CSV table of C-alpha atoms in Angstrom, one decimal:
chain,number,residue,atom,x,y,z
A,25,PRO,CA,-18.8,-8.3,6.4
A,26,SER,CA,-18.3,-9.8,3.5
A,27,THR,CA,-18.2,-13.9,2.9
A,28,HIS,CA,-15.6,-16.1,1.3
A,29,VAL,CA,-15.7,-20.0,1.7
A,30,VAL,CA,-12.4,-21.4,1.6
A,31,THR,CA,-12.2,-25.4,1.1
A,32,VAL,CA,-9.4,-26.9,3.7
A,33,SER,CA,-8.4,-30.1,1.8
A,34,ASP,CA,-11.6,-31.4,0.4
A,35,GLN,CA,-13.1,-32.6,2.8
A,36,SER,CA,-14.3,-29.2,4.2
A,37,THR,CA,-15.7,-25.7,3.9
A,38,THR,CA,-14.3,-23.2,5.9
A,39,THR,CA,-16.6,-20.1,5.9
A,40,LEU,CA,-14.9,-16.5,6.7
A,41,GLU,CA,-16.0,-13.5,7.2
A,42,ILE,CA,-14.2,-10.7,6.7
A,43,ALA,CA,-14.8,-7.0,6.4
A,44,LEU,CA,-14.0,-5.3,3.2
A,45,ALA,CA,-13.2,-1.5,3.2
A,46,PRO,CA,-14.3,-0.8,-0.2
A,47,ASP,CA,-13.5,3.1,0.3
A,48,ILE,CA,-9.4,2.9,1.1
A,49,ALA,CA,-7.9,3.7,-2.3
A,50,VAL,CA,-4.7,4.2,-3.2
A,51,SER,CA,-4.0,6.6,-6.4
A,52,MET,CA,-1.4,8.0,-9.4
A,53,THR,CA,-1.3,9.0,-12.8
A,54,SER,CA,0.1,5.7,-14.8
A,55,SER,CA,3.7,6.6,-15.3
A,56,VAL,CA,6.1,9.2,-13.9
A,57,ALA,CA,9.6,9.9,-16.3
A,58,LEU,CA,12.9,10.0,-14.7
A,59,GLY,CA,13.9,12.7,-12.9
A,60,ASN,CA,10.1,14.1,-12.3
A,61,SER,CA,8.1,13.8,-8.8
A,62,ILE,CA,5.0,11.0,-8.6
A,63,ALA,CA,1.9,12.5,-6.4
A,64,ILE,CA,0.3,9.7,-4.5
A,65,ASP,CA,-2.7,9.9,-2.7
A,66,PHE,CA,-4.0,7.8,0.1
A,67,GLN,CA,-7.7,8.1,0.2
A,68,ALA,CA,-9.4,6.0,3.8
A,69,PRO,CA,-12.7,8.4,3.9
A,70,GLY,CA,-13.9,5.3,6.5
A,71,ASP,CA,-10.6,5.9,8.9
A,72,PRO,CA,-10.3,10.2,9.3
A,73,LEU,CA,-7.1,11.3,11.3
A,74,ALA,CA,-6.0,7.5,11.7
A,75,PRO,CA,-2.0,7.3,11.1
A,76,TYR,CA,-1.1,5.4,8.1
A,77,LEU,CA,2.1,3.6,6.4
A,78,ALA,CA,2.4,3.7,2.5
A,79,ALA,CA,4.9,0.9,0.4
A,80,LEU,CA,6.3,1.0,-2.7
A,81,GLY,CA,7.9,-2.0,-3.9
A,82,PHE,CA,9.1,-3.1,-7.5
A,83,SER,CA,9.5,-7.0,-6.8
A,84,GLY,CA,5.3,-7.2,-7.4
A,85,ILE,CA,1.8,-8.0,-6.4
A,86,ALA,CA,1.7,-10.5,-3.9
A,87,ASN,CA,-1.3,-13.3,-4.1
A,88,PRO,CA,-3.1,-13.2,-2.2
A,89,GLY,CA,0.1,-11.2,-0.8
A,90,PHE,CA,1.9,-10.4,2.7
A,91,PRO,CA,-0.5,-11.9,6.0
A,92,ILE,CA,-0.5,-8.5,9.0
A,93,ASN,CA,-3.3,-9.6,11.7
A,94,ALA,CA,-5.8,-11.5,9.3
A,95,CYS,CA,-5.6,-9.2,6.6
A,96,PHE,CA,-3.1,-8.9,3.7
A,97,PHE,CA,-0.7,-6.7,2.5
A,98,PRO,CA,-0.5,-6.4,-1.3
A,99,LEU,CA,3.0,-6.2,-1.7
A,100,GLU,CA,5.1,-8.4,-2.0
A,101,ILE,CA,7.7,-7.9,0.7
A,102,ASP,CA,11.4,-7.4,-0.9
A,103,ALA,CA,14.8,-4.1,-0.4
A,104,VAL,CA,12.4,-1.4,-1.4
A,105,VAL,CA,9.4,-2.1,0.2
A,106,LEU,CA,11.6,-2.4,3.0
A,107,TYR,CA,13.6,0.8,2.8
A,108,SER,CA,10.3,2.8,1.7
A,109,ILE,CA,8.5,2.6,5.0
A,110,GLN,CA,11.0,4.2,6.7
A,111,ASN,CA,9.1,7.4,5.1
A,112,LEU,CA,12.9,8.8,3.8
A,113,PRO,CA,14.5,10.2,0.9
A,114,PRO,CA,13.0,9.9,-2.3
A,115,PHE,CA,9.8,9.6,-0.2
A,116,PHE,CA,7.8,11.6,1.8
A,117,ASP,CA,4.8,11.4,3.4
A,118,PHE,CA,5.1,8.3,3.4
A,119,ALA,CA,3.8,7.7,6.7
A,120,GLY,CA,1.7,10.1,9.0
A,121,ALA,CA,-2.1,10.8,9.4
A,122,LEU,CA,-4.2,11.1,7.3
A,123,ASP,CA,-6.7,14.4,7.7
A,124,ALA,CA,-10.5,14.8,9.0
A,125,ALA,CA,-11.2,13.5,5.3
A,126,GLY,CA,-9.6,10.6,5.4
A,127,HIS,CA,-6.7,11.5,2.7
A,128,ALA,CA,-3.0,11.9,2.3
A,129,GLN,CA,-0.7,12.4,0.4
A,130,GLY,CA,2.4,11.1,-0.4
A,131,THR,CA,5.4,12.6,-2.6
A,132,ILE,CA,8.3,10.0,-4.4
A,133,GLN,CA,11.2,12.0,-6.2
A,134,ILE,CA,12.5,9.3,-9.3
A,135,PRO,CA,15.8,9.5,-9.2
A,136,ALA,CA,17.9,10.2,-13.0
A,137,GLU,CA,19.2,7.3,-13.2
A,138,PRO,CA,18.3,5.6,-16.7
A,139,ALA,CA,17.9,2.0,-15.1
A,140,LEU,CA,14.9,2.7,-13.5
A,141,ALA,CA,13.1,3.7,-17.5
A,142,GLY,CA,10.5,0.5,-18.0
A,143,GLN,CA,10.5,-0.1,-14.4
A,144,VAL,CA,6.3,-1.1,-12.4
A,145,CYS,CA,5.6,0.5,-9.0
A,146,HIS,CA,3.3,-1.2,-6.9
A,147,VAL,CA,2.1,1.0,-3.9
A,148,ALA,CA,-0.2,-0.4,-1.4
A,149,PHE,CA,-0.8,1.5,2.7
A,150,VAL,CA,-2.8,0.5,6.0
A,151,THR,CA,-4.3,2.6,8.7
A,152,PHE,CA,-4.6,1.8,11.8
A,153,VAL,CA,-6.3,2.4,14.4
A,154,PRO,CA,-5.3,5.9,16.4
A,155,ALA,CA,-4.7,4.7,20.5
A,156,SER,CA,-3.4,1.4,19.7
A,157,PHE,CA,-1.7,1.3,16.2
A,158,ALA,CA,-3.8,-2.1,15.5
A,159,LEU,CA,-3.8,-2.5,11.8
A,160,ARG,CA,-7.4,-1.6,11.3
A,161,HIS,CA,-7.8,-2.0,6.8
A,162,VAL,CA,-5.2,-2.4,3.8
A,163,SER,CA,-5.5,-1.0,0.4
A,164,ALA,CA,-5.1,-3.1,-2.5
A,165,ALA,CA,-2.1,-1.4,-4.4
A,166,GLY,CA,-2.0,1.1,-7.9
A,167,THR,CA,0.6,1.0,-10.2
A,168,PHE,CA,3.0,3.2,-12.0
A,169,THR,CA,5.9,2.8,-14.5
A,170,ILE,CA,8.9,4.7,-14.8
A,171,THR,CA,9.1,6.5,-18.2
A,172,PRO,CA,12.8,7.8,-19.7
């Protein structure tokens, strides 16, 4: 695990041991036009066959993020995040199980709504321990922009 040093109240130092998963990643093209779809790759080679849940948000990347157990989910929680985790259209395969290589692919069908042009979108996902559904890993956020 990586070690992070945190100073508390400028009087003492606490060392936190945090297991980082550098191989978990979300990737996609940098932009998509209105009315088109975009494929989102979810990659966690260390988590083969693990359940996953993805989210898309409009509000930005949180620092340090939304706390979930001992991890931080990197997106600001907004209405779009809360809708996208339901895995309903226009979000497809935003929940499921990774394949034996630790990969899955989701798709978003971008509505042909002119008000969305220029919107920056942030995507991240989490994996779970299959038997218990305890949180296992959290990805960093990937970003794309909706173009006219």
